[in-house]
Amino acid sequence: MEAAPTLRPLAGSPAGVERLLADWLGADAPPPLSVLTSGSSGEPRQVALSAAAVRFSAHATADRLGGAGQWVLALPVRHVAGMQVVVRSLLAGSSPVTLADHPDLASATRALTHRRRYLALVPTQLHRMLESRRDAETLAGLDAVLLGGSAAGSDLLAAARAVGVLVVTTYGMSETCGGCVYDGVPLDGVQARLGDRGRVLVSGPVLFDRYVDEPALTAEVLRAGWLHTPDAGSIDRWGRLEVLGRLDDVVVSGGVNVPLAVVERRLLAHPSVDQAAVVGVPDLEWGSRVVAYVVAHPAARPPSRAELRDFVGDAHPREWAPLELTVVDRLPMLASGKLDRQTLIRETASRRG
């Protein structure tokens, strides 16, 4: 039997959580709910979010997308992205349609009754849906597909847009009520700038209240109204933010700083690579050893280590090229849909003894 739904931390079936969120949003001055972070970089934490912040985020999203609408729920409701799918639907006067309750995406989409129809995905989900002609056609019929959770390769975005899918890339986290920067531009009322070492700082009404039972960590990351994110970024002359990856994903290998996320994106551009992940593990000789895990494209032969090293070296310093390559059938994923990097790091370390 499934446990009773709860708001602290958010958990339960989609229907149960929807009922709780509807009451919470309709209450006068309700206490914050809490959501668990994905745990992609360590232990999950409870993030307290006020009703005002959650509402602001949902309304700002609707304004950016061209109007409130009903959503297909394809993400875990206990994490912030899935929770916001429910909230956005409720504030539009409807209920989300849970993908898992239907045999396929097309039937779930047909169950939507609102004039405007939306879907939120992570890149792995979008990639798999594009492999189905029927799913691709269904995606193209939606008003927008929000894509977040991790960086999306340029080839994936191009493939989606080539078949008429309106993809909107998002950047955000539990601490910002989910996505707060869309296609590089902050939502209205949200500000983004760069701090030391290019750290991405975010301010605005979407910020969380605190980490539950962790006042020291709250004070460390939330200062003078700005959230000091763990990510590095750049801002172009038009003011668009590009997230380069986590600051702690820059490792020193052979005395050279290697931005793992940039190497990962380069590998994803290789025609034989379907999915890729790059991690750094301690190494006596190199300091950190850059290791790549790739899933080969179904229609291509698996790429070799030398081939991928040359491919990375053609676009970036040769020192950034992975020293080790493992071809796998699939990459480990967290329940939130994000890559489970900690598992890859542990597996690499155990293999090397």
mmCIF file of C-alpha atoms in Angstrom, residues 97-265:
data_model
loop_
_atom_site.group_PDB
_atom_site.id
_atom_site.type_symbol
_atom_site.label_atom_id
_atom_site.label_comp_id
_atom_site.label_asym_id
_atom_site.label_seq_id
_atom_site.Cartn_x
_atom_site.Cartn_y
_atom_site.Cartn_z
ATOM 1 C CA VAL A 97 -2.869 14.274 -17.194
ATOM 2 C CA THR A 98 -0.461 11.647 -15.862
ATOM 3 C CA LEU A 99 1.409 9.942 -18.691
ATOM 4 C CA ALA A 100 1.772 6.702 -16.716
ATOM 5 C CA ASP A 101 -2.031 6.366 -16.606
ATOM 6 C CA HIS A 102 -2.199 6.083 -20.404
ATOM 7 C CA PRO A 103 -0.784 3.576 -22.894
ATOM 8 C CA ASP A 104 1.197 6.201 -24.778
ATOM 9 C CA LEU A 105 1.882 9.911 -25.181
ATOM 10 C CA ALA A 106 -0.738 10.360 -27.898
ATOM 11 C CA SER A 107 -3.573 9.054 -25.736
ATOM 12 C CA ALA A 108 -2.413 11.114 -22.750
ATOM 13 C CA THR A 109 -2.376 14.217 -24.920
ATOM 14 C CA ARG A 110 -5.859 13.491 -26.237
ATOM 15 C CA ALA A 111 -7.065 13.530 -22.621
ATOM 16 C CA LEU A 112 -6.064 17.196 -22.261
ATOM 17 C CA THR A 113 -9.070 19.501 -22.318
ATOM 18 C CA HIS A 114 -7.522 22.965 -21.996
ATOM 19 C CA ARG A 115 -6.980 25.139 -25.070
ATOM 20 C CA ARG A 116 -3.245 25.343 -24.377
ATOM 21 C CA ARG A 117 -1.310 22.101 -23.853
ATOM 22 C CA TYR A 118 2.166 21.633 -22.448
ATOM 23 C CA LEU A 119 4.686 18.967 -21.454
ATOM 24 C CA ALA A 120 7.886 19.012 -19.373
ATOM 25 C CA LEU A 121 10.671 16.501 -20.035
ATOM 26 C CA VAL A 122 14.319 15.762 -19.363
ATOM 27 C CA PRO A 123 16.620 15.230 -22.382
ATOM 28 C CA THR A 124 16.622 11.432 -22.144
ATOM 29 C CA GLN A 125 12.819 11.357 -22.371
ATOM 30 C CA LEU A 126 12.779 13.701 -25.362
ATOM 31 C CA HIS A 127 15.418 11.631 -27.125
ATOM 32 C CA ARG A 128 13.384 8.440 -26.722
ATOM 33 C CA MET A 129 10.153 10.083 -27.825
ATOM 34 C CA LEU A 130 11.743 11.439 -30.986
ATOM 35 C CA GLU A 131 12.617 7.875 -31.986
ATOM 36 C CA SER A 132 8.879 7.220 -32.375
ATOM 37 C CA ARG A 133 7.216 8.933 -35.314
ATOM 38 C CA ARG A 134 3.884 8.956 -33.500
ATOM 39 C CA ASP A 135 5.375 10.495 -30.363
ATOM 40 C CA ALA A 136 7.261 13.080 -32.439
ATOM 41 C CA GLU A 137 4.044 14.097 -34.180
ATOM 42 C CA THR A 138 2.307 14.353 -30.812
ATOM 43 C CA LEU A 139 5.080 16.552 -29.426
ATOM 44 C CA ALA A 140 4.798 18.832 -32.450
ATOM 45 C CA GLY A 141 1.118 19.363 -31.665
ATOM 46 C CA LEU A 142 1.796 20.779 -28.190
ATOM 47 C CA ASP A 143 2.097 24.498 -27.500
ATOM 48 C CA ALA A 144 5.526 23.973 -25.893
ATOM 49 C CA VAL A 145 7.803 21.307 -24.461
ATOM 50 C CA LEU A 146 9.904 22.464 -21.528
ATOM 51 C CA LEU A 147 13.265 20.704 -21.416
ATOM 52 C CA GLY A 148 15.358 20.763 -18.251
ATOM 53 C CA GLY A 149 17.088 18.691 -15.617
ATOM 54 C CA SER A 150 20.386 18.556 -17.487
ATOM 55 C CA ALA A 151 22.089 20.125 -20.479
ATOM 56 C CA ALA A 152 20.607 19.205 -23.848
ATOM 57 C CA GLY A 153 22.909 18.584 -26.792
ATOM 58 C CA SER A 154 22.576 20.787 -29.846
ATOM 59 C CA ASP A 155 21.826 17.733 -32.005
ATOM 60 C CA LEU A 156 18.858 16.787 -29.801
ATOM 61 C CA LEU A 157 17.431 20.296 -29.958
ATOM 62 C CA ALA A 158 17.935 20.434 -33.712
ATOM 63 C CA ALA A 159 16.228 17.063 -34.189
ATOM 64 C CA ALA A 160 13.217 18.159 -32.133
ATOM 65 C CA ARG A 161 12.846 21.482 -33.888
ATOM 66 C CA ALA A 162 13.276 19.861 -37.294
ATOM 67 C CA VAL A 163 10.016 17.958 -36.777
ATOM 68 C CA GLY A 164 8.170 20.998 -35.500
ATOM 69 C CA VAL A 165 8.510 20.594 -31.731
ATOM 70 C CA LEU A 166 8.601 23.911 -29.870
ATOM 71 C CA VAL A 167 11.310 23.140 -27.324
ATOM 72 C CA VAL A 168 12.040 25.650 -24.581
ATOM 73 C CA THR A 169 15.221 24.921 -22.632
ATOM 74 C CA THR A 170 15.099 25.695 -18.937
ATOM 75 C CA TYR A 171 17.623 26.288 -16.176
ATOM 76 C CA GLY A 172 16.754 26.144 -12.524
ATOM 77 C CA MET A 173 16.731 23.950 -9.453
ATOM 78 C CA SER A 174 14.656 23.103 -6.420
ATOM 79 C CA GLU A 175 15.921 26.268 -4.752
ATOM 80 C CA THR A 176 14.373 28.406 -7.533
ATOM 81 C CA CYS A 177 11.007 26.572 -7.689
ATOM 82 C CA GLY A 178 12.285 24.818 -10.806
ATOM 83 C CA GLY A 179 13.133 26.461 -14.104
ATOM 84 C CA CYS A 180 13.650 30.215 -13.815
ATOM 85 C CA VAL A 181 15.692 30.904 -16.978
ATOM 86 C CA TYR A 182 14.068 29.976 -20.306
ATOM 87 C CA ASP A 183 16.177 29.774 -23.447
ATOM 88 C CA GLY A 184 18.843 31.756 -21.611
ATOM 89 C CA VAL A 185 16.505 34.584 -20.539
ATOM 90 C CA PRO A 186 15.339 34.882 -16.897
ATOM 91 C CA LEU A 187 11.599 34.859 -16.285
ATOM 92 C CA ASP A 188 10.087 38.291 -15.706
ATOM 93 C CA GLY A 189 10.924 39.335 -12.150
ATOM 94 C CA VAL A 190 13.973 37.038 -11.953
ATOM 95 C CA GLN A 191 17.539 38.273 -12.235
ATOM 96 C CA ALA A 192 20.683 36.319 -13.089
ATOM 97 C CA ARG A 193 24.281 37.502 -12.979
ATOM 98 C CA LEU A 194 27.760 36.063 -12.573
ATOM 99 C CA GLY A 195 29.856 36.078 -9.437
ATOM 100 C CA ASP A 196 33.391 34.956 -8.685
ATOM 101 C CA ARG A 197 34.760 32.298 -11.057
ATOM 102 C CA GLY A 198 31.710 32.808 -13.243
ATOM 103 C CA ARG A 199 29.336 31.387 -10.618
ATOM 104 C CA VAL A 200 25.676 31.816 -11.587
ATOM 105 C CA LEU A 201 23.743 33.945 -9.085
ATOM 106 C CA VAL A 202 19.946 34.147 -9.127
ATOM 107 C CA SER A 203 17.581 36.565 -7.393
ATOM 108 C CA GLY A 204 13.844 37.150 -7.402
ATOM 109 C CA PRO A 205 10.516 36.009 -5.920
ATOM 110 C CA VAL A 206 11.138 32.376 -6.920
ATOM 111 C CA LEU A 207 13.853 31.762 -4.318
ATOM 112 C CA PHE A 208 13.434 29.158 -1.604
ATOM 113 C CA ASP A 209 13.067 30.003 2.084
ATOM 114 C CA ARG A 210 15.698 27.691 3.521
ATOM 115 C CA TYR A 211 17.127 24.192 3.665
ATOM 116 C CA VAL A 212 15.150 22.306 6.294
ATOM 117 C CA ASP A 213 17.218 21.879 9.483
ATOM 118 C CA GLU A 214 20.371 23.210 7.760
ATOM 119 C CA PRO A 215 20.730 26.889 8.729
ATOM 120 C CA ALA A 216 24.480 27.024 8.067
ATOM 121 C CA LEU A 217 24.105 25.765 4.508
ATOM 122 C CA THR A 218 21.198 28.156 3.921
ATOM 123 C CA ALA A 219 23.349 31.103 5.032
ATOM 124 C CA GLU A 220 26.177 29.913 2.799
ATOM 125 C CA VAL A 221 24.206 29.837 -0.444
ATOM 126 C CA LEU A 222 21.524 32.497 0.196
ATOM 127 C CA ARG A 223 23.196 35.863 0.719
ATOM 128 C CA ALA A 224 21.750 39.364 0.419
ATOM 129 C CA GLY A 225 18.828 38.088 -1.644
ATOM 130 C CA TRP A 226 20.988 36.151 -4.135
ATOM 131 C CA LEU A 227 21.195 32.390 -4.491
ATOM 132 C CA HIS A 228 24.798 31.333 -5.088
ATOM 133 C CA THR A 229 24.260 28.308 -7.327
ATOM 134 C CA PRO A 230 26.866 25.562 -7.799
ATOM 135 C CA ASP A 231 27.009 26.307 -11.537
ATOM 136 C CA ALA A 232 29.359 28.252 -13.774
ATOM 137 C CA GLY A 233 28.033 30.274 -16.657
ATOM 138 C CA SER A 234 28.598 33.004 -19.178
ATOM 139 C CA ILE A 235 26.376 35.848 -20.372
ATOM 140 C CA ASP A 236 26.538 36.951 -23.987
ATOM 141 C CA ARG A 237 26.199 40.506 -25.285
ATOM 142 C CA TRP A 238 22.430 40.066 -25.624
ATOM 143 C CA GLY A 239 22.168 39.136 -21.952
ATOM 144 C CA ARG A 240 21.485 35.439 -22.488
ATOM 145 C CA LEU A 241 22.808 33.068 -19.863
ATOM 146 C CA GLU A 242 24.656 29.923 -20.904
ATOM 147 C CA VAL A 243 25.259 27.409 -18.131
ATOM 148 C CA LEU A 244 28.646 25.767 -18.624
ATOM 149 C CA GLY A 245 28.307 23.153 -15.898
ATOM 150 C CA ARG A 246 28.883 22.770 -12.187
ATOM 151 C CA LEU A 247 31.881 24.564 -10.733
ATOM 152 C CA ASP A 248 32.901 21.348 -8.994
ATOM 153 C CA ASP A 249 32.761 19.575 -12.351
ATOM 154 C CA VAL A 250 35.962 21.334 -13.352
ATOM 155 C CA VAL A 251 38.799 18.953 -12.509
ATOM 156 C CA VAL A 252 42.537 19.378 -12.764
ATOM 157 C CA SER A 253 44.066 16.678 -14.957
ATOM 158 C CA GLY A 254 47.777 16.826 -15.643
ATOM 159 C CA GLY A 255 47.842 20.419 -14.374
ATOM 160 C CA VAL A 256 45.092 21.552 -16.789
ATOM 161 C CA ASN A 257 41.574 22.645 -15.788
ATOM 162 C CA VAL A 258 39.074 20.403 -17.608
ATOM 163 C CA PRO A 259 35.374 21.467 -17.659
ATOM 164 C CA LEU A 260 33.656 18.088 -17.732
ATOM 165 C CA ALA A 261 30.300 19.431 -18.957
ATOM 166 C CA VAL A 262 31.930 21.010 -22.014
ATOM 167 C CA VAL A 263 33.680 17.735 -22.867
ATOM 168 C CA GLU A 264 30.371 15.925 -22.417
ATOM 169 C CA ARG A 265 28.605 18.258 -24.833
#
